[in-house]
CSV table of C-alpha atoms and ligand atoms in Angstrom, one decimal:
chain,number,residue,atom,x,y,z
K,338,UNK,CA,0.0,0.0,0.0
K,339,UNK,CA,3.0,2.4,0.1
K,340,UNK,CA,2.3,2.6,-3.7
K,341,UNK,CA,-0.3,5.2,-2.8
K,342,UNK,CA,2.2,7.5,-1.1
K,343,UNK,CA,4.7,7.0,-3.8
K,344,UNK,CA,2.2,8.0,-6.4
K,345,UNK,CA,1.2,11.1,-4.4
K,346,UNK,CA,4.8,12.1,-4.4
K,347,UNK,CA,4.9,11.5,-8.2
K,348,UNK,CA,1.9,13.8,-8.7
K,349,UNK,CA,3.6,16.5,-6.7
K,350,UNK,CA,6.7,16.3,-8.9
K,351,UNK,CA,4.6,16.3,-12.0
K,352,UNK,CA,2.9,19.5,-10.8
K,353,UNK,CA,6.4,21.1,-10.2
K,354,UNK,CA,7.7,20.0,-13.7
K,355,UNK,CA,4.5,21.4,-15.4
K,356,UNK,CA,5.1,24.7,-13.5
K,357,UNK,CA,8.7,24.9,-14.6
K,358,UNK,CA,8.1,24.2,-18.2
K,359,UNK,CA,4.8,26.1,-18.4
K,360,UNK,CA,2.6,23.1,-19.5
K,361,UNK,CA,-0.9,22.3,-18.6
K,362,UNK,CA,-1.4,18.7,-19.3
K,363,UNK,CA,0.5,15.5,-18.8
K,364,UNK,CA,0.2,13.1,-21.7
K,365,UNK,CA,2.4,10.2,-20.7
K,366,UNK,CA,4.6,9.4,-17.6
K,367,UNK,CA,7.3,6.8,-18.0
K,368,UNK,CA,8.6,5.1,-14.9
K,369,UNK,CA,11.2,2.4,-14.4
K,370,UNK,CA,10.2,0.1,-11.6
K,371,UNK,CA,12.9,-2.5,-10.8
K,372,UNK,CA,11.8,-5.9,-10.0
K,373,UNK,CA,13.5,-5.7,-6.6
K,374,UNK,CA,12.2,-2.2,-5.8
K,375,UNK,CA,9.6,-3.6,-3.3
K,376,UNK,CA,6.9,-1.9,-5.4
K,377,UNK,CA,4.0,-3.9,-6.9
K,378,UNK,CA,3.4,-2.7,-10.5
K,379,UNK,CA,-0.3,-3.5,-10.4
K,380,UNK,CA,-0.8,-1.5,-7.2
K,381,UNK,CA,1.2,1.4,-8.6
K,382,UNK,CA,-0.9,1.6,-11.7
K,383,UNK,CA,-4.0,1.3,-9.6
K,384,UNK,CA,-3.0,4.1,-7.3
K,385,UNK,CA,-2.0,6.1,-10.4
K,386,UNK,CA,-5.4,5.6,-12.0
K,387,UNK,CA,-7.1,6.6,-8.8
K,388,UNK,CA,-5.2,9.6,-7.9
K,389,UNK,CA,-4.3,11.1,-11.3
K,390,UNK,CA,-8.0,11.6,-12.1
K,391,UNK,CA,-8.2,14.2,-9.2
K,392,UNK,CA,-6.4,16.9,-11.1
K,393,UNK,CA,-6.9,18.5,-14.5
K,394,UNK,CA,-3.1,18.3,-15.1
K,395,UNK,CA,-3.0,14.6,-15.0
K,396,UNK,CA,-6.6,13.5,-15.7
K,397,UNK,CA,-5.8,12.0,-19.1
K,398,UNK,CA,-2.2,11.0,-18.4
K,399,UNK,CA,-1.0,7.6,-19.4
K,400,UNK,CA,1.3,5.7,-17.3
K,401,UNK,CA,4.0,3.6,-18.9
K,402,UNK,CA,6.0,1.3,-16.6
K,403,UNK,CA,9.3,-0.3,-17.8
K,404,UNK,CA,10.5,-3.2,-15.6
K,405,UNK,CA,13.9,-4.7,-16.9
K,406,UNK,CA,14.5,-8.2,-15.5
K,407,UNK,CA,16.9,-8.3,-12.5
K,408,UNK,CA,20.6,-8.4,-12.8
K,409,UNK,CA,22.2,-11.3,-11.0
K,410,UNK,CA,25.9,-11.6,-10.1
K,411,UNK,CA,27.9,-14.9,-9.4
K,412,UNK,CA,29.6,-14.6,-6.0
K,413,UNK,CA,32.4,-16.9,-7.2
K,414,UNK,CA,33.6,-15.3,-10.4
K,415,UNK,CA,31.6,-12.1,-10.5
K,416,UNK,CA,29.8,-12.8,-13.9
K,417,UNK,CA,26.8,-10.8,-14.4
K,418,UNK,CA,23.7,-12.5,-15.8
K,419,UNK,CA,20.4,-10.8,-16.7
K,420,UNK,CA,17.5,-13.2,-16.4
K,421,UNK,CA,13.9,-13.3,-15.2
K,422,UNK,CA,14.6,-16.0,-12.6
K,423,UNK,CA,17.6,-16.7,-10.3
K,424,UNK,CA,19.9,-19.1,-12.2
K,425,UNK,CA,20.7,-22.3,-10.2
K,426,UNK,CA,24.3,-22.0,-10.7
K,427,UNK,CA,26.9,-19.8,-12.6
K,428,UNK,CA,27.3,-20.9,-16.3
K,429,UNK,CA,31.0,-20.1,-16.0
K,430,UNK,CA,32.3,-21.5,-12.7
K,431,UNK,CA,29.2,-23.4,-11.3
K,432,UNK,CA,29.1,-21.5,-8.2
K,433,UNK,CA,25.5,-21.6,-6.6
K,434,UNK,CA,25.7,-18.6,-4.5
K,435,UNK,CA,24.4,-15.9,-6.8
K,436,UNK,CA,23.3,-12.5,-5.6
K,437,UNK,CA,21.4,-9.6,-7.3
K,438,UNK,CA,22.9,-6.4,-8.4
K,439,UNK,CA,20.7,-3.1,-8.0
K,440,UNK,CA,17.4,-3.8,-9.9
K,441,UNK,CA,15.7,-1.9,-7.1
K,442,UNK,CA,15.3,1.4,-9.0
K,443,UNK,CA,12.2,3.5,-8.8
K,444,UNK,CA,12.8,6.1,-11.4
K,445,UNK,CA,10.7,8.8,-13.1
K,446,UNK,CA,12.4,8.5,-16.5
K,447,UNK,CA,10.5,11.0,-18.6
K,448,UNK,CA,7.3,13.1,-18.9
K,449,UNK,CA,5.5,14.0,-22.0
K,450,UNK,CA,3.5,17.4,-21.5
K,451,UNK,CA,1.7,19.9,-23.5
J,974,UNK,CA,2.8,28.7,-37.7
J,975,UNK,CA,2.2,25.8,-35.4
J,976,UNK,CA,1.7,22.6,-37.5
J,977,UNK,CA,-0.6,21.0,-35.0
J,978,UNK,CA,-3.5,23.4,-35.0
J,979,UNK,CA,-2.5,26.3,-37.1
J,980,UNK,CA,-2.3,29.0,-34.5
J,981,UNK,CA,0.5,31.5,-34.8
J,982,UNK,CA,2.9,30.4,-32.1
J,983,UNK,CA,6.5,29.9,-33.2
J,984,UNK,CA,7.6,26.3,-33.2
J,985,UNK,CA,10.0,26.7,-30.3
J,986,UNK,CA,7.4,28.1,-28.0
J,987,UNK,CA,4.7,25.8,-29.5
J,988,UNK,CA,2.1,24.1,-27.4
J,989,UNK,CA,3.1,20.9,-29.0
J,990,UNK,CA,3.9,18.0,-26.6
J,991,UNK,CA,7.3,18.2,-25.1
J,992,UNK,CA,9.2,15.3,-23.6
J,993,UNK,CA,11.3,16.1,-20.5
J,994,UNK,CA,14.0,13.7,-19.5
J,995,UNK,CA,13.9,13.4,-15.7
J,996,UNK,CA,15.7,10.3,-14.6
J,997,UNK,CA,15.1,10.9,-10.9
J,998,UNK,CA,14.2,8.4,-8.2
J,999,UNK,CA,10.7,8.8,-6.7
J,1000,UNK,CA,12.5,8.3,-3.5
J,1001,UNK,CA,14.8,11.3,-3.9
J,1002,UNK,CA,13.0,13.5,-1.3
J,1003,UNK,CA,12.9,10.7,1.1
J,1004,UNK,CA,16.5,9.8,0.6
J,1005,UNK,CA,17.6,13.5,1.2
J,1006,UNK,CA,15.6,13.7,4.4
J,1007,UNK,CA,17.1,10.4,5.6
J,1008,UNK,CA,20.6,11.8,5.1
J,1009,UNK,CA,19.5,14.7,7.3
J,1010,UNK,CA,18.2,12.3,10.0
J,1011,UNK,CA,21.4,10.4,9.9
J,1012,UNK,CA,23.4,13.4,10.7
J,1013,UNK,CA,21.0,14.5,13.3
J,1014,UNK,CA,21.2,11.0,15.0
J,1015,UNK,CA,25.1,11.2,14.8
J,1016,UNK,CA,25.0,14.6,16.4
J,1017,UNK,CA,23.1,13.1,19.3
J,1018,UNK,CA,26.0,10.6,19.7
J,1019,UNK,CA,23.9,7.6,18.7
J,1020,UNK,CA,23.6,4.8,16.0
J,1021,UNK,CA,20.1,4.0,14.8
J,1022,UNK,CA,18.6,0.6,14.1
J,1023,UNK,CA,15.6,0.2,11.8
J,1024,UNK,CA,13.6,-3.0,12.9
J,1025,UNK,CA,11.4,-4.5,10.2
J,1026,UNK,CA,9.1,-7.4,10.7
J,1027,UNK,CA,5.5,-8.8,10.2
J,1028,UNK,CA,3.1,-7.9,12.9
J,1029,UNK,CA,3.7,-9.8,16.2
J,1030,UNK,CA,7.1,-11.2,15.4
J,1031,UNK,CA,8.3,-9.9,18.8
J,1032,UNK,CA,9.9,-6.5,18.1
J,1033,UNK,CA,8.6,-4.8,21.2
J,1034,UNK,CA,9.3,-7.8,23.4
J,1035,UNK,CA,12.9,-7.8,22.2
J,1036,UNK,CA,13.3,-4.2,23.0
J,1037,UNK,CA,11.9,-4.6,26.5
J,1038,UNK,CA,14.4,-7.4,27.2
J,1039,UNK,CA,17.3,-5.4,25.6
J,1040,UNK,CA,16.5,-2.4,27.8
J,1041,UNK,CA,16.4,-4.7,30.9
J,1042,UNK,CA,19.8,-6.2,30.0
J,1043,UNK,CA,21.6,-2.9,28.8
J,1044,UNK,CA,19.6,0.0,30.1
J,1045,UNK,CA,22.2,0.7,32.9
J,1046,UNK,CA,25.2,0.7,30.6
J,1047,UNK,CA,23.9,2.3,27.5
J,1048,UNK,CA,21.6,5.3,26.8
J,1049,UNK,CA,18.9,3.8,24.8
J,1050,UNK,CA,16.0,5.7,23.0
J,1051,UNK,CA,13.1,4.3,21.1
J,1052,UNK,CA,10.8,5.6,18.3
J,1053,UNK,CA,7.7,3.4,18.0
J,1054,UNK,CA,5.9,3.3,14.7
J,1055,UNK,CA,2.3,2.0,14.6
J,1056,UNK,CA,-0.7,2.5,12.5
J,1057,UNK,CA,-3.0,3.5,15.5
J,1058,UNK,CA,-2.4,3.2,19.3
J,1059,UNK,CA,0.2,4.2,21.8
J,1060,UNK,CA,0.6,0.7,23.2
J,1061,UNK,CA,4.0,-0.2,22.4
J,1062,UNK,CA,5.4,3.2,23.6
J,1063,UNK,CA,3.7,2.6,26.9
J,1064,UNK,CA,5.4,-0.8,27.2
J,1065,UNK,CA,8.7,0.8,26.5
J,1066,UNK,CA,8.1,3.8,28.7
J,1067,UNK,CA,7.5,1.5,31.6
J,1068,UNK,CA,11.1,0.4,31.2
J,1069,UNK,CA,12.3,3.9,31.9
J,1070,UNK,CA,13.8,5.0,28.6
J,1071,UNK,CA,13.0,8.0,26.4
J,1072,UNK,CA,10.4,6.9,23.8
J,1073,UNK,CA,7.9,8.5,21.5
J,1074,UNK,CA,5.2,7.0,19.4
J,1075,UNK,CA,4.5,7.9,15.8
J,1076,UNK,CA,1.1,6.9,14.6
J,1077,UNK,CA,1.0,6.8,10.8
J,1078,UNK,CA,-2.8,7.1,10.6
J,1079,UNK,CA,-3.2,4.2,8.1
J,1080,UNK,CA,0.1,4.3,6.4
J,1081,UNK,CA,1.8,0.8,6.3
J,1082,UNK,CA,5.4,2.2,6.9
J,1083,UNK,CA,7.4,5.0,8.5
J,1084,UNK,CA,9.1,7.4,6.2
J,1085,UNK,CA,12.2,9.8,6.8
J,1086,UNK,CA,9.8,12.8,7.2
J,1087,UNK,CA,8.0,11.1,10.1
J,1088,UNK,CA,11.4,10.2,11.8
J,1089,UNK,CA,12.6,13.8,11.4
J,1090,UNK,CA,9.5,14.9,13.3
J,1091,UNK,CA,10.0,12.0,15.7
J,1092,UNK,CA,13.6,13.0,16.5
J,1093,UNK,CA,12.4,16.5,17.5
J,1094,UNK,CA,9.7,15.1,19.8
J,1095,UNK,CA,12.2,12.6,21.2
J,1096,UNK,CA,14.6,15.4,22.2
J,1097,UNK,CA,11.9,16.9,24.4
J,1098,UNK,CA,11.8,13.7,26.5
J,1099,UNK,CA,14.0,13.3,29.4
J,1100,UNK,CA,17.4,12.1,28.1
J,1101,UNK,CA,16.1,11.9,24.6
J,1102,UNK,CA,18.7,14.3,23.0
J,1103,UNK,CA,21.9,12.3,24.0
J,1104,UNK,CA,21.8,8.6,23.2
J,1105,UNK,CA,24.1,5.7,22.5
J,1106,UNK,CA,21.6,3.8,20.5
J,1107,UNK,CA,18.2,4.6,18.9
J,1108,UNK,CA,15.9,1.7,18.0
J,1109,UNK,CA,13.2,2.5,15.6
J,1110,UNK,CA,10.4,-0.1,15.6
J,1111,UNK,CA,8.8,0.1,12.2
J,1112,UNK,CA,5.2,-0.6,11.6
J,1113,UNK,CA,4.6,-4.4,11.5
J,1114,UNK,CA,4.8,-5.1,7.8
J,1115,UNK,CA,7.6,-7.0,5.8
J,1116,UNK,CA,6.8,-5.2,2.4
J,1117,UNK,CA,6.4,-1.5,2.6
J,1118,UNK,CA,9.0,-0.4,5.2
J,1119,UNK,CA,11.8,-2.0,3.2
J,1120,UNK,CA,11.6,0.7,0.5
J,1121,UNK,CA,12.2,3.8,2.8
J,1122,UNK,CA,15.5,4.8,4.2
J,1123,UNK,CA,14.8,6.5,7.5
J,1124,UNK,CA,18.4,7.6,8.1
J,1125,UNK,CA,19.3,4.5,10.1
J,1126,UNK,CA,22.8,3.0,10.3
J,1127,UNK,CA,21.8,-0.5,10.6
J,1128,UNK,CA,18.7,-2.4,9.4
J,1129,UNK,CA,17.5,-5.7,10.8
J,1130,UNK,CA,14.7,-7.9,9.6
J,1131,UNK,CA,13.0,-10.3,12.0
J,1132,UNK,CA,10.9,-13.4,11.3
J,1133,UNK,CA,9.5,-15.5,14.2
J,1134,UNK,CA,9.3,-19.3,14.0
J,1135,UNK,CA,5.5,-19.5,13.7
J,1136,UNK,CA,5.7,-17.5,10.5
J,1137,UNK,CA,7.6,-20.1,8.6
J,1138,UNK,CA,11.1,-20.2,7.0
J,1139,UNK,CA,10.0,-19.1,3.4
J,1140,UNK,CA,9.8,-15.4,4.2
J,1141,UNK,CA,13.2,-14.4,2.6
J,1142,UNK,CA,12.1,-15.7,-0.8
J,1143,UNK,CA,8.7,-14.1,-0.4
J,1144,UNK,CA,9.8,-10.7,0.8
J,1145,UNK,CA,13.2,-10.3,-0.9
J,1146,UNK,CA,13.6,-6.5,-0.5
J,1147,UNK,CA,13.5,-6.6,3.3
J,1148,UNK,CA,16.3,-9.1,3.3
J,1149,UNK,CA,18.2,-7.6,0.6
J,1150,UNK,CA,18.4,-4.2,2.2
J,1151,UNK,CA,19.1,-5.4,5.8
J,1152,UNK,CA,22.4,-6.1,7.5
J,1153,UNK,CA,21.1,-8.4,10.1
J,1154,UNK,CA,18.4,-11.2,10.1
J,1155,UNK,CA,17.0,-12.2,13.4
J,1156,UNK,CA,15.0,-15.5,13.7
J,1157,UNK,CA,12.8,-15.0,16.9
J,1158,UNK,CA,10.8,-17.3,19.3
J,1159,UNK,CA,13.1,-20.3,18.9
J,1160,UNK,CA,11.6,-21.6,22.0
J,1161,UNK,CA,8.8,-22.6,19.7
J,1162,UNK,CA,10.9,-24.7,17.4
J,1163,UNK,CA,9.6,-28.0,18.8
J,1164,UNK,CA,6.1,-27.1,17.8
J,1165,UNK,CA,6.5,-25.8,14.3
J,1166,UNK,CA,8.0,-27.2,11.1
J,1167,UNK,CA,10.7,-24.6,10.8
J,1168,UNK,CA,14.3,-25.2,9.7
J,1169,UNK,CA,16.6,-22.6,11.1
J,1170,UNK,CA,19.3,-23.7,8.5
J,1171,UNK,CA,16.8,-23.5,5.6
J,1172,UNK,CA,15.8,-20.0,6.5
J,1173,UNK,CA,19.4,-18.9,6.8
J,1174,UNK,CA,20.3,-20.4,3.5
J,1175,UNK,CA,17.5,-18.6,1.8
J,1176,UNK,CA,18.4,-15.3,3.4
J,1177,UNK,CA,22.1,-15.7,2.3
J,1178,UNK,CA,21.0,-16.4,-1.1
J,1179,UNK,CA,19.4,-13.1,-1.4
J,1180,UNK,CA,22.1,-11.2,0.5
J,1181,UNK,CA,25.5,-13.0,1.0
J,1182,UNK,CA,26.6,-10.3,3.3
J,1183,UNK,CA,23.6,-10.5,5.8
J,1184,UNK,CA,24.4,-11.7,9.3
J,1185,UNK,CA,22.0,-14.2,10.8
J,1186,UNK,CA,21.2,-15.0,14.4
J,1187,UNK,CA,18.4,-16.8,16.2
J,1188,UNK,CA,17.1,-16.2,19.7
J,1189,UNK,CA,14.2,-16.6,22.0
J,1190,UNK,CA,13.3,-13.5,24.2
J,1191,UNK,CA,11.2,-15.9,26.4
J,1192,UNK,CA,13.9,-18.5,27.2
J,1193,UNK,CA,16.9,-16.2,26.8
J,1194,UNK,CA,18.5,-18.6,24.4
J,1195,UNK,CA,20.7,-16.9,21.9
J,1196,UNK,CA,20.2,-13.5,23.7
J,1197,UNK,CA,23.8,-13.1,24.6
J,1198,UNK,CA,25.0,-12.9,20.9
J,1199,UNK,CA,22.2,-10.3,20.3
J,1200,UNK,CA,23.4,-8.2,23.2
J,1201,UNK,CA,27.0,-8.4,22.0
J,1202,UNK,CA,25.8,-7.2,18.5
J,1203,UNK,CA,24.1,-4.3,20.1
J,1204,UNK,CA,27.1,-3.3,22.1
J,1205,UNK,CA,29.3,-3.8,19.1
J,1206,UNK,CA,27.2,-1.3,17.1
J,1207,UNK,CA,27.4,1.3,19.7
J,1208,UNK,CA,31.2,1.0,20.0
J,1209,UNK,CA,31.5,1.3,16.2
J,1210,UNK,CA,29.2,4.3,16.1
F,1159,GTP,N1,7.0,-17.9,22.6
F,1159,GTP,C1,7.6,-16.7,22.4
F,1159,GTP,N2,6.7,-15.7,22.3
F,1159,GTP,C2,7.1,-14.4,22.2
F,1159,GTP,C3,8.6,-14.2,22.1
F,1159,GTP,N3,8.8,-12.9,21.9
F,1159,GTP,C4,7.5,-12.3,21.8
F,1159,GTP,N4,6.5,-13.3,22.0
F,1159,GTP,C5,5.1,-13.0,22.0
F,1159,GTP,O1,4.6,-12.6,20.7
F,1159,GTP,C6,3.6,-11.7,20.9
F,1159,GTP,C7,3.9,-10.4,20.0
F,1159,GTP,O2,5.1,-9.8,20.5
F,1159,GTP,P1,5.3,-8.3,20.3
F,1159,GTP,O3,6.7,-7.9,21.0
F,1159,GTP,O4,4.3,-7.4,20.8
F,1159,GTP,O5,5.5,-8.2,18.8
F,1159,GTP,P2,5.7,-6.9,17.8
F,1159,GTP,O6,6.6,-7.5,16.7
F,1159,GTP,O7,6.2,-5.8,18.7
F,1159,GTP,O8,4.3,-6.7,17.3
F,1159,GTP,P3,3.7,-5.4,16.5
F,1159,GTP,O9,4.2,-4.2,17.1
F,1159,GTP,O10,2.2,-5.5,16.7
F,1159,GTP,O11,4.1,-5.6,15.1
F,1159,GTP,C8,3.4,-11.4,22.3
F,1159,GTP,O12,2.4,-12.2,22.8
F,1159,GTP,C9,4.7,-11.9,22.9
F,1159,GTP,O13,4.6,-12.3,24.2
F,1159,GTP,C10,9.5,-15.3,22.3
F,1159,GTP,O14,10.7,-15.2,22.2
F,1159,GTP,N5,8.9,-16.6,22.4
F,1160,MG,MG1,5.4,-3.9,18.7
F,1161,ZN,ZN1,2.1,-0.8,2.1
F,1162,ZN,ZN1,30.7,-17.7,-11.6
């Protein structure tokens, strides 16, 4: 449910950006939500639909979410592996201890406004 | 002339759509406030621990026992986060240390702005402005608190034996972002199908650097290593 408060923060930021650039309407908002960000994309979209409708600026805004698969790193040899699921073992050195690298971003990438 | 609608604006000031590249974290404001909190806590002479777990894993009980054991040798302060009620703060106040309760009014996590307010409230309590260690008991929830840096120096995640050993895999962010994983209520191990080794292995898979300990606040088993850990954090701070 923290998706609600995150979306509230996003809407404040969109208001500031619109003010800075002298724009009145947000057309698209593109976010990157990393798979390990702790944010549920469905909940984020739901919160956006619910809250964006409350202001003229964002009423018709479309939310685009990019979510690249997580990046894994072998604890043995350091090889980086981009995959949807945790690999059982490292393809190079067969190490089974594999950790994740970043993949927890929660970024406002760009906004299209008019 | 503007191509879109034929009005007489010049193209560079057209009301055409404009794409603004932002590339900023939604958490930027929280992260900035957390950095201020960290400096504030250090100025108080303290290190802060953010305690994250599901409701009822035993956070407040662990704090009560810790204050009983270390309250004479360390200056301990507590910020309690709860959705409603003052109950946990009352339990801590009864142990004689400075404590304040933050009620989030429905929000499922504490954020850095709330802690900032909390630090100022705590400073008004007797002894609340000079501490060796500040415990922040987050709202009982394994999901949302993990996303918000509060300005702590150390983050711990706790799972009690009745909750089962599969929590790391189900709530990766909490384990990924913590330095310590405490398995609590080990006095209940005979009654539950809980493998301490399996839980440890799952947590290490997510976060190879995480330290793991298991303890029971009721029987006192494993408590010594927890107290050593707390003393060690204070001396590092
Ligand atoms: N058997 C057993 N019970 C415990 C232990 N520690 C805590 N409990 C019990 O677990 C229940 C919840 O403990 P609390 O300390 O209130 O848990 P909490 O994590 O602070 O709960 P919230 O603040 O509601 O999230 C209480 O009934 C405690 O007595 C333990 O080590 N063993
Ligand atoms: Mg509690
Ligand atoms: Zn939540
Ligand atoms: Zn390898």
